[in-house]
């Protein structure tokens, strides 16, 4: 059933895909929509808007606004004419949206970040497990809310598994996003790259050990807005790297 006006706020890591998961269904239900992409990745949303005009969508059914969260996103979540807010992004912003929407009892749909565990028992097929872990941590450069960035592995097989993951990681092609051979590309901003590196440094200072990588990656001709494939072992549950999203190509290894 149509609920009315829907505010759609999308993140930077899958800007076109996530909008494609939200917008068609709101329109199919008969809703009008206001869309705000991340200020870091607005282009594909604007391109979709041009396609919607070309397709003959009536004016005012889909409205695209560009800007930052505090100025634009906050208005989209608190405005009395908005009946629903759907948001994909960080837990911190999700909390703020819930609070802002509560004043008018809007319907809220949130897809937020986490610290997804992969639990590996001693009777696992180590090759398959290592392959799954390697894919899970580097997919979309680890900039993914369901990145398999935290493994909890039985101590009897931890060393063997880490060795396999490290070896597999060495064969994953990091580099120029426009090179067809590249499997893992750039970090979204230099500021975010610094945040990734801070998590790794803090873990090492707290007693963890780097088994692979652990720093920025220089790509010839493109500079250093890339991060090495990184495996951090000896992680304990109280460390920030075990509890918070790193959102980069960094694997945290905990044992049980």
C-alpha positions as protocol buffer text, in pm:
chain_id: "A"
residue {
  index: 1
  type: UNK
  ca { x: 0 y: 0 z: 0 }
}
residue {
  index: 2
  type: UNK
  ca { x: 124 y: 354 z: -67 }
}
residue {
  index: 3
  type: UNK
  ca { x: 242 y: 525 z: 249 }
}
residue {
  index: 4
  type: UNK
  ca { x: 288 y: 871 z: 94 }
}
residue {
  index: 5
  type: UNK
  ca { x: 621 y: 1051 z: 54 }
}
residue {
  index: 6
  type: UNK
  ca { x: 933 y: 839 z: 106 }
}
residue {
  index: 7
  type: UNK
  ca { x: 1277 y: 983 z: 180 }
}
residue {
  index: 8
  type: UNK
  ca { x: 1551 y: 758 z: 41 }
}
residue {
  index: 9
  type: UNK
  ca { x: 1904 y: 817 z: 174 }
}
residue {
  index: 10
  type: UNK
  ca { x: 2178 y: 603 z: 20 }
}
residue {
  index: 11
  type: UNK
  ca { x: 2545 y: 539 z: 108 }
}
residue {
  index: 12
  type: UNK
  ca { x: 2861 y: 578 z: -98 }
}
residue {
  index: 13
  type: UNK
  ca { x: 2971 y: 215 z: -119 }
}
residue {
  index: 14
  type: UNK
  ca { x: 2697 y: 81 z: -352 }
}
residue {
  index: 15
  type: UNK
  ca { x: 2522 y: 402 z: -459 }
}
residue {
  index: 16
  type: UNK
  ca { x: 2338 y: 277 z: -768 }
}
residue {
  index: 17
  type: UNK
  ca { x: 2269 y: -77 z: -647 }
}
residue {
  index: 18
  type: UNK
  ca { x: 2119 y: 25 z: -313 }
}
residue {
  index: 19
  type: UNK
  ca { x: 1900 y: 291 z: -475 }
}
residue {
  index: 20
  type: UNK
  ca { x: 1784 y: 17 z: -713 }
}
residue {
  index: 21
  type: UNK
  ca { x: 1681 y: -190 z: -410 }
}
residue {
  index: 22
  type: UNK
  ca { x: 1464 y: 90 z: -271 }
}
residue {
  index: 23
  type: UNK
  ca { x: 1324 y: 320 z: -538 }
}
residue {
  index: 24
  type: UNK
  ca { x: 1139 y: 78 z: -773 }
}
residue {
  index: 25
  type: UNK
  ca { x: 936 y: -72 z: -489 }
}
residue {
  index: 26
  type: UNK
  ca { x: 835 y: 263 z: -343 }
}
residue {
  index: 27
  type: UNK
  ca { x: 722 y: 374 z: -689 }
}
residue {
  index: 28
  type: UNK
  ca { x: 541 y: 45 z: -755 }
}
residue {
  index: 29
  type: UNK
  ca { x: 346 y: 95 z: -432 }
}
residue {
  index: 30
  type: UNK
  ca { x: 239 y: 439 z: -549 }
}
residue {
  index: 31
  type: UNK
  ca { x: 467 y: 659 z: -339 }
}
residue {
  index: 32
  type: UNK
  ca { x: 643 y: 982 z: -431 }
}
residue {
  index: 33
  type: UNK
  ca { x: 1013 y: 985 z: -340 }
}
residue {
  index: 34
  type: UNK
  ca { x: 1286 y: 1225 z: -239 }
}
residue {
  index: 35
  type: UNK
  ca { x: 1633 y: 1077 z: -294 }
}
residue {
  index: 36
  type: UNK
  ca { x: 1961 y: 1192 z: -140 }
}
residue {
  index: 37
  type: UNK
  ca { x: 2278 y: 1007 z: -241 }
}
residue {
  index: 38
  type: UNK
  ca { x: 2600 y: 1038 z: -44 }
}
residue {
  index: 39
  type: UNK
  ca { x: 2782 y: 1362 z: -113 }
}
residue {
  index: 40
  type: UNK
  ca { x: 3082 y: 1149 z: -213 }
}
residue {
  index: 41
  type: UNK
  ca { x: 2903 y: 949 z: -485 }
}
residue {
  index: 42
  type: UNK
  ca { x: 2614 y: 1151 z: -634 }
}
residue {
  index: 43
  type: UNK
  ca { x: 2679 y: 1092 z: -1005 }
}
residue {
  index: 44
  type: UNK
  ca { x: 2498 y: 763 z: -1070 }
}
residue {
  index: 45
  type: UNK
  ca { x: 2187 y: 888 z: -890 }
}
residue {
  index: 46
  type: UNK
  ca { x: 2178 y: 1198 z: -1110 }
}
residue {
  index: 47
  type: UNK
  ca { x: 2224 y: 976 z: -1417 }
}
residue {
  index: 48
  type: UNK
  ca { x: 1928 y: 765 z: -1303 }
}
residue {
  index: 49
  type: UNK
  ca { x: 1723 y: 1083 z: -1267 }
}
residue {
  index: 50
  type: UNK
  ca { x: 1799 y: 1171 z: -1628 }
}
residue {
  index: 51
  type: UNK
  ca { x: 1689 y: 823 z: -1736 }
}
residue {
  index: 52
  type: UNK
  ca { x: 1364 y: 856 z: -1541 }
}
residue {
  index: 53
  type: UNK
  ca { x: 1289 y: 1185 z: -1720 }
}
residue {
  index: 54
  type: UNK
  ca { x: 1366 y: 1018 z: -2053 }
}
residue {
  index: 55
  type: UNK
  ca { x: 1136 y: 729 z: -1959 }
}
residue {
  index: 56
  type: UNK
  ca { x: 847 y: 971 z: -1906 }
}
residue {
  index: 57
  type: UNK
  ca { x: 812 y: 963 z: -1526 }
}
residue {
  index: 58
  type: UNK
  ca { x: 582 y: 1250 z: -1426 }
}
residue {
  index: 59
  type: UNK
  ca { x: 748 y: 1555 z: -1272 }
}
residue {
  index: 60
  type: UNK
  ca { x: 758 y: 1549 z: -893 }
}
residue {
  index: 61
  type: UNK
  ca { x: 729 y: 1172 z: -849 }
}
residue {
  index: 62
  type: UNK
  ca { x: 1105 y: 1131 z: -794 }
}
residue {
  index: 63
  type: UNK
  ca { x: 1298 y: 1427 z: -660 }
}
residue {
  index: 64
  type: UNK
  ca { x: 1677 y: 1412 z: -626 }
}
residue {
  index: 65
  type: UNK
  ca { x: 1847 y: 1646 z: -382 }
}
residue {
  index: 66
  type: UNK
  ca { x: 2224 y: 1670 z: -338 }
}
residue {
  index: 67
  type: UNK
  ca { x: 2401 y: 1777 z: -22 }
}
residue {
  index: 68
  type: UNK
  ca { x: 2535 y: 1676 z: 316 }
}
residue {
  index: 69
  type: UNK
  ca { x: 2360 y: 1489 z: 594 }
}
residue {
  index: 70
  type: UNK
  ca { x: 2331 y: 1773 z: 848 }
}
residue {
  index: 71
  type: UNK
  ca { x: 2180 y: 2018 z: 600 }
}
residue {
  index: 72
  type: UNK
  ca { x: 1978 y: 1799 z: 365 }
}
residue {
  index: 73
  type: UNK
  ca { x: 1945 y: 1454 z: 521 }
}
residue {
  index: 74
  type: UNK
  ca { x: 1823 y: 1589 z: 854 }
}
residue {
  index: 75
  type: UNK
  ca { x: 1542 y: 1783 z: 683 }
}
residue {
  index: 76
  type: UNK
  ca { x: 1440 y: 1471 z: 490 }
}
residue {
  index: 77
  type: UNK
  ca { x: 1403 y: 1278 z: 816 }
}
residue {
  index: 78
  type: UNK
  ca { x: 1220 y: 1544 z: 1018 }
}
residue {
  index: 79
  type: UNK
  ca { x: 997 y: 1717 z: 761 }
}
residue {
  index: 80
  type: UNK
  ca { x: 625 y: 1674 z: 840 }
}
residue {
  index: 81
  type: UNK
  ca { x: 539 y: 1603 z: 474 }
}
residue {
  index: 82
  type: UNK
  ca { x: 758 y: 1291 z: 473 }
}
residue {
  index: 83
  type: UNK
  ca { x: 582 y: 969 z: 574 }
}
residue {
  index: 84
  type: UNK
  ca { x: 870 y: 720 z: 562 }
}
residue {
  index: 85
  type: UNK
  ca { x: 1249 y: 724 z: 569 }
}
residue {
  index: 86
  type: UNK
  ca { x: 1463 y: 442 z: 431 }
}
residue {
  index: 87
  type: UNK
  ca { x: 1836 y: 464 z: 503 }
}
residue {
  index: 88
  type: UNK
  ca { x: 2141 y: 248 z: 446 }
}
residue {
  index: 89
  type: UNK
  ca { x: 2459 y: 352 z: 623 }
}
residue {
  index: 90
  type: UNK
  ca { x: 2630 y: 376 z: 958 }
}
residue {
  index: 91
  type: UNK
  ca { x: 2475 y: 278 z: 1291 }
}
residue {
  index: 92
  type: UNK
  ca { x: 2552 y: 625 z: 1430 }
}
residue {
  index: 93
  type: UNK
  ca { x: 2354 y: 801 z: 1156 }
}
residue {
  index: 94
  type: UNK
  ca { x: 2078 y: 539 z: 1182 }
}
residue {
  index: 95
  type: UNK
  ca { x: 2030 y: 631 z: 1548 }
}
residue {
  index: 96
  type: UNK
  ca { x: 2009 y: 1000 z: 1457 }
}
residue {
  index: 97
  type: UNK
  ca { x: 1749 y: 928 z: 1187 }
}
residue {
  index: 98
  type: UNK
  ca { x: 1536 y: 724 z: 1429 }
}
residue {
  index: 99
  type: UNK
  ca { x: 1544 y: 1010 z: 1677 }
}
residue {
  index: 100
  type: UNK
  ca { x: 1461 y: 1275 z: 1415 }
}
residue {
  index: 101
  type: UNK
  ca { x: 1176 y: 1069 z: 1269 }
}
residue {
  index: 102
  type: UNK
  ca { x: 1019 y: 999 z: 1607 }
}
residue {
  index: 103
  type: UNK
  ca { x: 872 y: 1347 z: 1635 }
}
residue {
  index: 104
  type: UNK
  ca { x: 624 y: 1276 z: 1357 }
}
residue {
  index: 105
  type: UNK
  ca { x: 610 y: 896 z: 1399 }
}
residue {
  index: 106
  type: UNK
  ca { x: 739 y: 826 z: 1051 }
}
residue {
  index: 107
  type: UNK
  ca { x: 791 y: 471 z: 935 }
}
residue {
  index: 108
  type: UNK
  ca { x: 1167 y: 403 z: 936 }
}
residue {
  index: 109
  type: UNK
  ca { x: 1359 y: 128 z: 754 }
}
residue {
  index: 110
  type: UNK
  ca { x: 1727 y: 101 z: 845 }
}
residue {
  index: 111
  type: UNK
  ca { x: 2004 y: -114 z: 705 }
}
residue {
  index: 112
  type: UNK
  ca { x: 2304 y: -41 z: 925 }
}
residue {
  index: 113
  type: UNK
  ca { x: 2661 y: -155 z: 967 }
}
residue {
  index: 114
  type: UNK
  ca { x: 2792 y: -431 z: 1188 }
}
residue {
  index: 115
  type: UNK
  ca { x: 3095 y: -645 z: 1257 }
}
residue {
  index: 116
  type: UNK
  ca { x: 3002 y: -967 z: 1085 }
}
residue {
  index: 117
  type: UNK
  ca { x: 3163 y: -1283 z: 1225 }
}
residue {
  index: 118
  type: UNK
  ca { x: 3260 y: -1594 z: 1036 }
}
residue {
  index: 119
  type: UNK
  ca { x: 3299 y: -1881 z: 1283 }
}
residue {
  index: 120
  type: UNK
  ca { x: 3535 y: -2160 z: 1177 }
}
residue {
  index: 121
  type: UNK
  ca { x: 3539 y: -2491 z: 1364 }
}
residue {
  index: 122
  type: UNK
  ca { x: 3821 y: -2749 z: 1368 }
}
residue {
  index: 123
  type: UNK
  ca { x: 3640 y: -2991 z: 1135 }
}
residue {
  index: 124
  type: UNK
  ca { x: 3607 y: -2727 z: 861 }
}
residue {
  index: 125
  type: UNK
  ca { x: 3740 y: -2774 z: 510 }
}
residue {
  index: 126
  type: UNK
  ca { x: 4030 y: -2532 z: 548 }
}
residue {
  index: 127
  type: UNK
  ca { x: 4069 y: -2460 z: 176 }
}
residue {
  index: 128
  type: UNK
  ca { x: 3702 y: -2371 z: 135 }
}
residue {
  index: 129
  type: UNK
  ca { x: 3703 y: -2169 z: 457 }
}
residue {
  index: 130
  type: UNK
  ca { x: 4013 y: -1976 z: 356 }
}
residue {
  index: 131
  type: UNK
  ca { x: 3866 y: -1905 z: 13 }
}
residue {
  index: 132
  type: UNK
  ca { x: 3541 y: -1777 z: 166 }
}
residue {
  index: 133
  type: UNK
  ca { x: 3726 y: -1562 z: 419 }
}
residue {
  index: 134
  type: UNK
  ca { x: 3952 y: -1412 z: 152 }
}
residue {
  index: 135
  type: UNK
  ca { x: 3655 y: -1320 z: -67 }
}
residue {
  index: 136
  type: UNK
  ca { x: 3455 y: -1190 z: 228 }
}
residue {
  index: 137
  type: UNK
  ca { x: 3714 y: -945 z: 353 }
}
residue {
  index: 138
  type: UNK
  ca { x: 3824 y: -794 z: 19 }
}
residue {
  index: 139
  type: UNK
  ca { x: 3493 y: -776 z: -170 }
}
residue {
  index: 140
  type: UNK
  ca { x: 3430 y: -410 z: -265 }
}
residue {
  index: 141
  type: UNK
  ca { x: 3762 y: -326 z: -96 }
}
residue {
  index: 142
  type: UNK
  ca { x: 3605 y: -428 z: 236 }
}
residue {
  index: 143
  type: UNK
  ca { x: 3387 y: -117 z: 210 }
}
residue {
  index: 144
  type: UNK
  ca { x: 3077 y: -325 z: 261 }
}
residue {
  index: 145
  type: UNK
  ca { x: 2832 y: -356 z: 552 }
}
residue {
  index: 146
  type: UNK
  ca { x: 2835 y: -736 z: 528 }
}
residue {
  index: 147
  type: UNK
  ca { x: 3209 y: -766 z: 484 }
}
residue {
  index: 148
  type: UNK
  ca { x: 3338 y: -1083 z: 652 }
}
residue {
  index: 149
  type: UNK
  ca { x: 3599 y: -881 z: 836 }
}
residue {
  index: 150
  type: UNK
  ca { x: 3601 y: -1073 z: 1166 }
}
residue {
  index: 151
  type: UNK
  ca { x: 3678 y: -1444 z: 1188 }
}
residue {
  index: 152
  type: UNK
  ca { x: 3643 y: -1643 z: 1507 }
}
residue {
  index: 153
  type: UNK
  ca { x: 3848 y: -1957 z: 1450 }
}
residue {
  index: 154
  type: UNK
  ca { x: 3923 y: -2256 z: 1674 }
}
residue {
  index: 155
  type: UNK
  ca { x: 4276 y: -2237 z: 1813 }
}
residue {
  index: 156
  type: UNK
  ca { x: 4361 y: -2586 z: 1684 }
}
residue {
  index: 157
  type: UNK
  ca { x: 4338 y: -2468 z: 1322 }
}
residue {
  index: 158
  type: UNK
  ca { x: 4395 y: -2092 z: 1359 }
}
residue {
  index: 159
  type: UNK
  ca { x: 4758 y: -2092 z: 1250 }
}
residue {
  index: 160
  type: UNK
  ca { x: 4695 y: -2313 z: 946 }
}
residue {
  index: 161
  type: UNK
  ca { x: 4392 y: -2108 z: 839 }
}
residue {
  index: 162
  type: UNK
  ca { x: 4571 y: -1775 z: 873 }
}
residue {
  index: 163
  type: UNK
  ca { x: 4862 y: -1907 z: 667 }
}
residue {
  index: 164
  type: UNK
  ca { x: 4622 y: -2005 z: 388 }
}
residue {
  index: 165
  type: UNK
  ca { x: 4439 y: -1673 z: 396 }
}
residue {
  index: 166
  type: UNK
  ca { x: 4768 y: -1482 z: 387 }
}
residue {
  index: 167
  type: UNK
  ca { x: 4889 y: -1686 z: 90 }
}
residue {
  index: 168
  type: UNK
  ca { x: 4559 y: -1640 z: -97 }
}
residue {
  index: 169
  type: UNK
  ca { x: 4562 y: -1268 z: -20 }
}
residue {
  index: 170
  type: UNK
  ca { x: 4897 y: -1230 z: -195 }
}
residue {
  index: 171
  type: UNK
  ca { x: 4731 y: -1338 z: -520 }
}
residue {
  index: 172
  type: UNK
  ca { x: 4438 y: -1096 z: -503 }
}
residue {
  index: 173
  type: UNK
  ca { x: 4495 y: -813 z: -754 }
}
residue {
  index: 174
  type: UNK
  ca { x: 4490 y: -475 z: -576 }
}
residue {
  index: 175
  type: UNK
  ca { x: 4525 y: -164 z: -792 }
}
residue {
  index: 176
  type: UNK
  ca { x: 4378 y: 68 z: -1054 }
}
residue {
  index: 177
  type: UNK
  ca { x: 3995 y: 36 z: -1045 }
}
residue {
  index: 178
  type: UNK
  ca { x: 3980 y: 93 z: -1421 }
}
residue {
  index: 179
  type: UNK
  ca { x: 4220 y: -192 z: -1498 }
}
residue {
  index: 180
  type: UNK
  ca { x: 4014 y: -503 z: -1594 }
}
residue {
  index: 181
  type: UNK
  ca { x: 4266 y: -723 z: -1407 }
}
residue {
  index: 182
  type: UNK
  ca { x: 4205 y: -542 z: -1078 }
}
residue {
  index: 183
  type: UNK
  ca { x: 3997 y: -724 z: -817 }
}
residue {
  index: 184
  type: UNK
  ca { x: 4028 y: -472 z: -532 }
}
residue {
  index: 185
  type: UNK
  ca { x: 4033 y: -99 z: -598 }
}
residue {
  index: 186
  type: UNK
  ca { x: 4064 y: 229 z: -414 }
}
residue {
  index: 187
  type: UNK
  ca { x: 3953 y: 356 z: -74 }
}
residue {
  index: 188
  type: UNK
  ca { x: 3670 y: 611 z: -100 }
}
residue {
  index: 189
  type: UNK
  ca { x: 3869 y: 906 z: 48 }
}
residue {
  index: 190
  type: UNK
  ca { x: 4209 y: 974 z: 199 }
}
residue {
  index: 191
  type: UNK
  ca { x: 4033 y: 1054 z: 528 }
}
residue {
  index: 192
  type: UNK
  ca { x: 3871 y: 711 z: 533 }
}
residue {
  index: 193
  type: UNK
  ca { x: 4202 y: 548 z: 451 }
}
residue {
  index: 194
  type: UNK
  ca { x: 4350 y: 720 z: 755 }
}
residue {
  index: 195
  type: UNK
  ca { x: 4067 y: 583 z: 969 }
}
residue {
  index: 196
  type: UNK
  ca { x: 4137 y: 229 z: 843 }
}
residue {
  index: 197
  type: UNK
  ca { x: 4505 y: 266 z: 927 }
}
residue {
  index: 198
  type: UNK
  ca { x: 4422 y: 400 z: 1273 }
}
residue {
  index: 199
  type: UNK
  ca { x: 4228 y: 81 z: 1355 }
}
residue {
  index: 200
  type: UNK
  ca { x: 4527 y: -131 z: 1253 }
}
residue {
  index: 201
  type: UNK
  ca { x: 4779 y: 81 z: 1447 }
}
residue {
  index: 202
  type: UNK
  ca { x: 4561 y: 81 z: 1760 }
}
residue {
  index: 203
  type: UNK
  ca { x: 4525 y: -299 z: 1744 }
}
residue {
  index: 204
  type: UNK
  ca { x: 4901 y: -347 z: 1719 }
}
residue {
  index: 205
  type: UNK
  ca { x: 4955 y: -107 z: 2010 }
}
residue {
  index: 206
  type: UNK
  ca { x: 4706 y: -318 z: 2211 }
}
residue {
  index: 207
  type: UNK
  ca { x: 4899 y: -639 z: 2144 }
}
residue {
  index: 208
  type: UNK
  ca { x: 4772 y: -770 z: 1809 }
}
residue {
  index: 209
  type: UNK
  ca { x: 5012 y: -880 z: 1536 }
}
residue {
  index: 210
  type: UNK
  ca { x: 5011 y: -803 z: 1165 }
}
residue {
  index: 211
  type: UNK
  ca { x: 5036 y: -1121 z: 959 }
}
residue {
  index: 212
  type: UNK
  ca { x: 5011 y: -938 z: 625 }
}
residue {
  index: 213
  type: UNK
  ca { x: 5002 y: -579 z: 498 }
}
residue {
  index: 214
  type: UNK
  ca { x: 4917 y: -317 z: 752 }
}
residue {
  index: 215
  type: UNK
  ca { x: 4956 y: 9 z: 564 }
}
residue {
  index: 216
  type: UNK
  ca { x: 4870 y: 222 z: 261 }
}
residue {
  index: 217
  type: UNK
  ca { x: 4941 y: 84 z: -86 }
}
residue {
  index: 218
  type: UNK
  ca { x: 5107 y: 294 z: -354 }
}
residue {
  index: 219
  type: UNK
  ca { x: 4971 y: 229 z: -704 }
}
residue {
  index: 220
  type: UNK
  ca { x: 5195 y: 364 z: -983 }
}
residue {
  index: 221
  type: UNK
  ca { x: 5044 y: 671 z: -1142 }
}
residue {
  index: 222
  type: UNK
  ca { x: 4755 y: 684 z: -893 }
}
residue {
  index: 223
  type: UNK
  ca { x: 4922 y: 753 z: -561 }
}
residue {
  index: 224
  type: UNK
  ca { x: 4836 y: 608 z: -224 }
}
residue {
  index: 225
  type: UNK
  ca { x: 4456 y: 614 z: -189 }
}
residue {
  index: 226
  type: UNK
  ca { x: 4468 y: 236 z: -161 }
}
residue {
  index: 227
  type: UNK
  ca { x: 4523 y: 2 z: 135 }
}
residue {
  index: 228
  type: UNK
  ca { x: 4720 y: -321 z: 139 }
}
residue {
  index: 229
  type: UNK
  ca { x: 4548 y: -656 z: 194 }
}
residue {
  index: 230
  type: UNK
  ca { x: 4581 y: -681 z: 570 }
}
residue {
  index: 231
  type: UNK
  ca { x: 4545 y: -967 z: 818 }
}
residue {
  index: 232
  type: UNK
  ca { x: 4563 y: -888 z: 1189 }
}
residue {
  index: 233
  type: UNK
  ca { x: 4591 y: -1184 z: 1425 }
}
residue {
  index: 234
  type: UNK
  ca { x: 4593 y: -1203 z: 1804 }
}
residue {
  index: 235
  type: UNK
  ca { x: 4288 y: -975 z: 1816 }
}
residue {
  index: 236
  type: UNK
  ca { x: 4088 y: -981 z: 2140 }
}
residue {
  index: 237
  type: UNK
  ca { x: 3720 y: -891 z: 2184 }
}
residue {
  index: 238
  type: UNK
  ca { x: 3777 y: -562 z: 2365 }
}
residue {
  index: 239
  type: UNK
  ca { x: 3982 y: -411 z: 2079 }
}
residue {
  index: 240
  type: UNK
  ca { x: 3807 y: -156 z: 1858 }
}
residue {
  index: 241
  type: UNK
  ca { x: 3912 y: -352 z: 1548 }
}
residue {
  index: 242
  type: UNK
  ca { x: 3704 y: -646 z: 1681 }
}
residue {
  index: 243
  type: UNK
  ca { x: 3397 y: -439 z: 1766 }
}
residue {
  index: 244
  type: UNK
  ca { x: 3370 y: -164 z: 1505 }
}
residue {
  index: 245
  type: UNK
  ca { x: 3346 y: -159 z: 1127 }
}
residue {
  index: 246
  type: UNK
  ca { x: 3685 y: -91 z: 974 }
}
residue {
  index: 247
  type: UNK
  ca { x: 3526 y: -69 z: 628 }
}
residue {
  index: 248
  type: UNK
  ca { x: 3848 y: -159 z: 451 }
}
residue {
  index: 249
  type: UNK
  ca { x: 4046 y: -465 z: 335 }
}
residue {
  index: 250
  type: UNK
  ca { x: 4139 y: -565 z: 689 }
}
residue {
  index: 251
  type: UNK
  ca { x: 4073 y: -905 z: 849 }
}
residue {
  index: 252
  type: UNK
  ca { x: 4060 y: -940 z: 1228 }
}
residue {
  index: 253
  type: UNK
  ca { x: 4141 y: -1289 z: 1359 }
}
residue {
  index: 254
  type: UNK
  ca { x: 4009 y: -1399 z: 1699 }
}
residue {
  index: 255
  type: UNK
  ca { x: 4037 y: -1751 z: 1840 }
}
residue {
  index: 256
  type: UNK
  ca { x: 3834 y: -1973 z: 2071 }
}
